[in-house]
Short mmCIF file of C-alpha atoms and ligand atoms in Angstrom, two decimals:
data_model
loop_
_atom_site.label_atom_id
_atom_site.label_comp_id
_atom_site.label_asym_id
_atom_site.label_seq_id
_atom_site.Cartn_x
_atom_site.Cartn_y
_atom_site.Cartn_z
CA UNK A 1 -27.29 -15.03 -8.04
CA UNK A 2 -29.56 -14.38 -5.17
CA UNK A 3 -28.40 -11.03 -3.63
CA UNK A 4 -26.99 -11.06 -0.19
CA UNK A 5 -29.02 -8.81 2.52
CA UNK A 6 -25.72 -6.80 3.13
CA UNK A 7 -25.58 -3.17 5.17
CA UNK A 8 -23.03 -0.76 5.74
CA UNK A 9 -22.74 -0.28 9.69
CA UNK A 10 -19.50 1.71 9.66
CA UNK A 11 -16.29 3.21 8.58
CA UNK A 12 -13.49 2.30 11.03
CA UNK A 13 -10.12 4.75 11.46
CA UNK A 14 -8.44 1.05 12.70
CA UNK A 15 -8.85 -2.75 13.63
CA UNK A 16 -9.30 -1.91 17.36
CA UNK A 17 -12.44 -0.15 16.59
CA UNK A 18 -14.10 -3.46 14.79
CA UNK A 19 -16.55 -4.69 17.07
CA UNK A 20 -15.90 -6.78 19.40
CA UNK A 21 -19.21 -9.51 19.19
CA UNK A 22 -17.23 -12.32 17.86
CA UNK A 23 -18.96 -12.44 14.59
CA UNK A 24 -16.90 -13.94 12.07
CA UNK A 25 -15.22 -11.75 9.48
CA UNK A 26 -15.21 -12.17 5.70
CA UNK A 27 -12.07 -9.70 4.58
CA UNK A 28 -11.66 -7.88 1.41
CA UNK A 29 -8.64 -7.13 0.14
CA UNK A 30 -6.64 -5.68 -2.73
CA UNK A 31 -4.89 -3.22 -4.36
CA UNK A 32 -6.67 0.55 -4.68
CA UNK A 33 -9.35 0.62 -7.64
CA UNK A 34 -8.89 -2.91 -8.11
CA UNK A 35 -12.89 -3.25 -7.41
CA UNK A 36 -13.93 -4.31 -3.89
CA UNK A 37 -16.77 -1.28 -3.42
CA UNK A 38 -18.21 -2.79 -6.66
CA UNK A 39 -18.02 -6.27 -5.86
CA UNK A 40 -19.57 -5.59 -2.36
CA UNK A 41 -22.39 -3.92 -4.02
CA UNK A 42 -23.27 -6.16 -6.47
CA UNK A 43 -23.46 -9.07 -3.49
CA UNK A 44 -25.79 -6.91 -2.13
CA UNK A 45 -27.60 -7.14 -5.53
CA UNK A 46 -26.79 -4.03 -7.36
CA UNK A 47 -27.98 -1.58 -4.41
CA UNK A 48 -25.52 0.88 -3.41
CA UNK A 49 -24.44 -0.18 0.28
CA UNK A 50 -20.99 0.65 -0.52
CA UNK A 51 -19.20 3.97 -1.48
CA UNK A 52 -17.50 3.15 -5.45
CA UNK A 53 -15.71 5.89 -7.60
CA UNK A 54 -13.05 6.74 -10.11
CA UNK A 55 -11.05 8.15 -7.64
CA UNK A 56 -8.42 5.56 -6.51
CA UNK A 57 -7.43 5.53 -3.06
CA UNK A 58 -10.61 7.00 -1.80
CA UNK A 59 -11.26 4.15 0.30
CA UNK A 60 -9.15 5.15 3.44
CA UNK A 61 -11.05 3.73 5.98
CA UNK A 62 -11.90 -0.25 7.15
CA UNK A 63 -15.52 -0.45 5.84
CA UNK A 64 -17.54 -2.54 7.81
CA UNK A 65 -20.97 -4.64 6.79
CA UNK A 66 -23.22 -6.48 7.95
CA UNK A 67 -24.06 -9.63 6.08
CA UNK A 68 -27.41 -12.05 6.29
CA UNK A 69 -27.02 -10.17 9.96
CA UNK A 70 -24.75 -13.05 10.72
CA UNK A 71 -21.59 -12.46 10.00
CA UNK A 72 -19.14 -9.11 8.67
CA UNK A 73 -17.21 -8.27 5.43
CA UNK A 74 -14.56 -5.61 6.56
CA UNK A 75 -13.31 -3.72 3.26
CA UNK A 76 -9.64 -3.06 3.76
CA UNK A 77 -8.08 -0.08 2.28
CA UNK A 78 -6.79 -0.35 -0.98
CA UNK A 79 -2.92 -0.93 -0.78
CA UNK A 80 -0.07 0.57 -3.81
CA UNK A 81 -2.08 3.60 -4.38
CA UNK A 82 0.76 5.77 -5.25
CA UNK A 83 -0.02 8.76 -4.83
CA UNK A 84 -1.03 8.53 -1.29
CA UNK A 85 1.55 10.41 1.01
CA UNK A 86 4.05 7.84 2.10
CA UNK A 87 3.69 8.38 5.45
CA UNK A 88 -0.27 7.23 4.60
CA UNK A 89 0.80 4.57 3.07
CA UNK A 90 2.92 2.78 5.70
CA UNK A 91 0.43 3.82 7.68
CA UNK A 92 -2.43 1.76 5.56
CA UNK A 93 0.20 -1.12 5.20
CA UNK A 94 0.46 -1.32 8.81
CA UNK A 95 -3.21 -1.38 9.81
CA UNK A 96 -3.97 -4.01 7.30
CA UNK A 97 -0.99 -6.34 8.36
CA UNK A 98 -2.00 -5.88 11.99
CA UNK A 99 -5.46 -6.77 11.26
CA UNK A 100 -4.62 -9.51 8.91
CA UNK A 101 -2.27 -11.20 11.82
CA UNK A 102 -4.05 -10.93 14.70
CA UNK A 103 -8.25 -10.61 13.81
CA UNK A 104 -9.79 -13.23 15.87
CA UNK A 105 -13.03 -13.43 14.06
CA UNK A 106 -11.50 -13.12 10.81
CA UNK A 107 -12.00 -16.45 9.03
CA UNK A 108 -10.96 -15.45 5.35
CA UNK A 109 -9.72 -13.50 2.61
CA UNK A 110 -11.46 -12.14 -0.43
CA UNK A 111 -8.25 -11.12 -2.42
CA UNK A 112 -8.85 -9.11 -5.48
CA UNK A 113 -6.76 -8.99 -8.42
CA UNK A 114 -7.33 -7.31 -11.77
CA UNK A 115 -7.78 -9.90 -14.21
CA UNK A 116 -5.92 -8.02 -16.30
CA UNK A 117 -2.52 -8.16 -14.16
CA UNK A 118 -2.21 -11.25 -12.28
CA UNK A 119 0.75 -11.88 -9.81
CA UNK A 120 1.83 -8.21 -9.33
CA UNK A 121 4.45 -7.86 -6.89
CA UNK A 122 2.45 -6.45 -4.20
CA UNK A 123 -0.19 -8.90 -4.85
CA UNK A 124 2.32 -11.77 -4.48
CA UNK A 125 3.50 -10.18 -1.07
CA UNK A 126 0.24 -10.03 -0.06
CA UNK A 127 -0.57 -14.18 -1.02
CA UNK A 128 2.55 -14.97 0.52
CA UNK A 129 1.68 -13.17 3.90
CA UNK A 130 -1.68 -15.25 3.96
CA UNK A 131 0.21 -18.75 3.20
CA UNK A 132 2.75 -17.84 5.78
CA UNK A 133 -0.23 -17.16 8.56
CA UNK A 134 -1.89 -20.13 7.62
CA UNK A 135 -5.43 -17.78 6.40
CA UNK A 136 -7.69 -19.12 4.51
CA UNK A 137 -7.97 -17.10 1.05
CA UNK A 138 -9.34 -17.09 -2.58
CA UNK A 139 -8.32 -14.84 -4.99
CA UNK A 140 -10.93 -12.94 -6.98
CA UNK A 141 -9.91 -11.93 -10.88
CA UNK A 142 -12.15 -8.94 -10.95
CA UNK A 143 -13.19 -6.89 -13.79
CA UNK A 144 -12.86 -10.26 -16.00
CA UNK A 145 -15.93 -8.63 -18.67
CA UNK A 146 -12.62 -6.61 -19.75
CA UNK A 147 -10.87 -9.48 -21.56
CA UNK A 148 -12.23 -12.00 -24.20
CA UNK A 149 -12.85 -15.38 -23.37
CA UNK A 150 -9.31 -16.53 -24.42
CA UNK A 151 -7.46 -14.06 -22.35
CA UNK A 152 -9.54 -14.36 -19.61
CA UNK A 153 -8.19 -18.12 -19.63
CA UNK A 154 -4.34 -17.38 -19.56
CA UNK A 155 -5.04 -14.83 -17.30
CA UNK A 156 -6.81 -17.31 -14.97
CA UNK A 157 -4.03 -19.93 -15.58
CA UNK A 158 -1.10 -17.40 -14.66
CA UNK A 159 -2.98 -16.55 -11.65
CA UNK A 160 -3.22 -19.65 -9.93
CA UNK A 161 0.18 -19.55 -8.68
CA UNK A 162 -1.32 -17.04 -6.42
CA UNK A 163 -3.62 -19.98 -4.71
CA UNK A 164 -7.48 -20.81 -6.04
CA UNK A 165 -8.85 -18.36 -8.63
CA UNK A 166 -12.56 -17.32 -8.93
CA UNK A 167 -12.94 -15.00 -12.44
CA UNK A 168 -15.76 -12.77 -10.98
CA UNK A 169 -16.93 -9.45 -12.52
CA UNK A 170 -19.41 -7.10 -10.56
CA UNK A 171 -20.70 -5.96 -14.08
CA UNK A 172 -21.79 -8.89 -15.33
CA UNK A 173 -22.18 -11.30 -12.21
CA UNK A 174 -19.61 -13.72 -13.31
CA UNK A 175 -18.18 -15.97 -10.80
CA UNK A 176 -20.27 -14.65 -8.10
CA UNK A 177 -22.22 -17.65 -7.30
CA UNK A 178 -19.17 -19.88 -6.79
CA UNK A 179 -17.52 -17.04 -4.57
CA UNK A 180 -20.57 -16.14 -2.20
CA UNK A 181 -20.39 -20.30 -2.05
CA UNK A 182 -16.45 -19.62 -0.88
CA UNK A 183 -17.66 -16.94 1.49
CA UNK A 184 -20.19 -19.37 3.21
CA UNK A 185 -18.18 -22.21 3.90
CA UNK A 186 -15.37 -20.27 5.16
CA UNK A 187 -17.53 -18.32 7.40
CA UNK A 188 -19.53 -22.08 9.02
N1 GTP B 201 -15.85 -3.27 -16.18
C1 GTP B 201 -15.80 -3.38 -14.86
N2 GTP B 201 -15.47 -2.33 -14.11
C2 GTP B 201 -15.41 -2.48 -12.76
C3 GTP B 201 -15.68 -3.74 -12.15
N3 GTP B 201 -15.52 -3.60 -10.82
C4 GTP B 201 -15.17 -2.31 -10.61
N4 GTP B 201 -15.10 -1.62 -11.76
C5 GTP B 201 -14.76 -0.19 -11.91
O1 GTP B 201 -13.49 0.06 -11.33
C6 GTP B 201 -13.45 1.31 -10.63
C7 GTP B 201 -13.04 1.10 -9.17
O2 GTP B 201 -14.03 0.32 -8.51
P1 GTP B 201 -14.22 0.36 -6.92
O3 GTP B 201 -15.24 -0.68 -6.61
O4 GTP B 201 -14.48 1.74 -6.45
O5 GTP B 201 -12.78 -0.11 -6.44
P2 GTP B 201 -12.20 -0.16 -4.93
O6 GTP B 201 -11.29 -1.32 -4.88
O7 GTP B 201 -13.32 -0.13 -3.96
O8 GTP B 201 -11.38 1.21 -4.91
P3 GTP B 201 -10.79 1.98 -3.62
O9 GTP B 201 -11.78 1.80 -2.50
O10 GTP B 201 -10.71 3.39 -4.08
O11 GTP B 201 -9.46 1.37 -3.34
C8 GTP B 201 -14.85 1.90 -10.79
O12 GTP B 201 -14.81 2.81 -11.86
C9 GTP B 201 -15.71 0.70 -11.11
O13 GTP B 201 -16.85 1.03 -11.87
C10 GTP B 201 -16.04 -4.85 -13.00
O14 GTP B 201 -16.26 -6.00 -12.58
N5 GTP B 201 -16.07 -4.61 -14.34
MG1 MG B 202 -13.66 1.10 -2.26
#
């Protein structure tokens, strides 16, 4: 995969302070930990534009990049991170529903899922919220290196009743071709 020229511009408290250039937006969602630093970084060819760590939930900001200086990825915090106050939490829930209704530029979803756990609840609430506001989305199995090939497979399978799959892994490269193709179109 050729990498993508991808830099971090800034971290953003809320929506209202995205910028306001009519860009279009490339989102990335998904639960805390679930691997959206990691993925951004590897886009970006294995350079560090993007802040990863251990540490789930540390990710409390909208992240905001600049990509082939043509359009944005906007890395939503993680969501279910329990042991965020709850307070933080609605907060985070709100934010990312507000943004995820009403973004103007926004033109699609980059929803990550562990391809270890497909259809999670909050993962299904999320897919669901998409399909009801008619956004385009694809749904990213990350950390797929973890399972052998035949679990990867059923894992794959299961998760399709989430919408279109994409097995990716930021370790290995897997999948990333066919999702920077995703990103592309959905962005034109
Ligand atoms: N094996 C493997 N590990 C991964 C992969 N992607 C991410 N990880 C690991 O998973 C952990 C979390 O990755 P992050 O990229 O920080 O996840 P995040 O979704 O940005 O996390 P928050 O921003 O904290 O919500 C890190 O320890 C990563 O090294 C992958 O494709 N394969
Ligand atoms: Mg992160």
């Amino acid at each position: 995969m050729s990498a993508l020229d991808i830099s971090f511009l800034r971290s953003c408290p809320g929506p209202e302070h995205l910028p306001g250039d009519g860009r279009p937006e490339i989102c990335i969602a998904g639960r805390s930990n679930v691997g959206k630093s990691s993925l951004i970084n590897r886009l970006a060819g294995g350079r560090a534009v993007a802040r990863t760590s251990a540490r789930p939930g540390c990710t409390q900001y909208l992240n905001l990049y600049s990509v082939q200086d043509s359009f944005y990825f906007v890395d939503l915090p993680g969501y279910g991170y329990a042991r965020a106050p709850e307070r933080e939490r609605t907060k985070w829930t709100g934010w990312i529903a507000l943004y995820l209704m009403e973004r103007h530029p926004l033109r699609g979803v980059v929803l990550l899922v562990d391809a270890r756990h497909p259809c999670l609840p909050n993962d299904m609430e999320m897919v669901e919220f998409l399909r009801e506001r008619g956004r385009p989305y694809i749904v990213a199995l990350t950390k797929s290196d973890k399972l052998a090939r035949g679990k990867l497979a059923s894992s794959a399978r299961k998760a399709q009743d989430m919408g279109p799959v994409i097995p990716v892994s930021s370790m290995t490269g897997m999948g990333l071709d066919q999702l920077k193709k995703w990103v592309f179109q959905t962005v034109d």
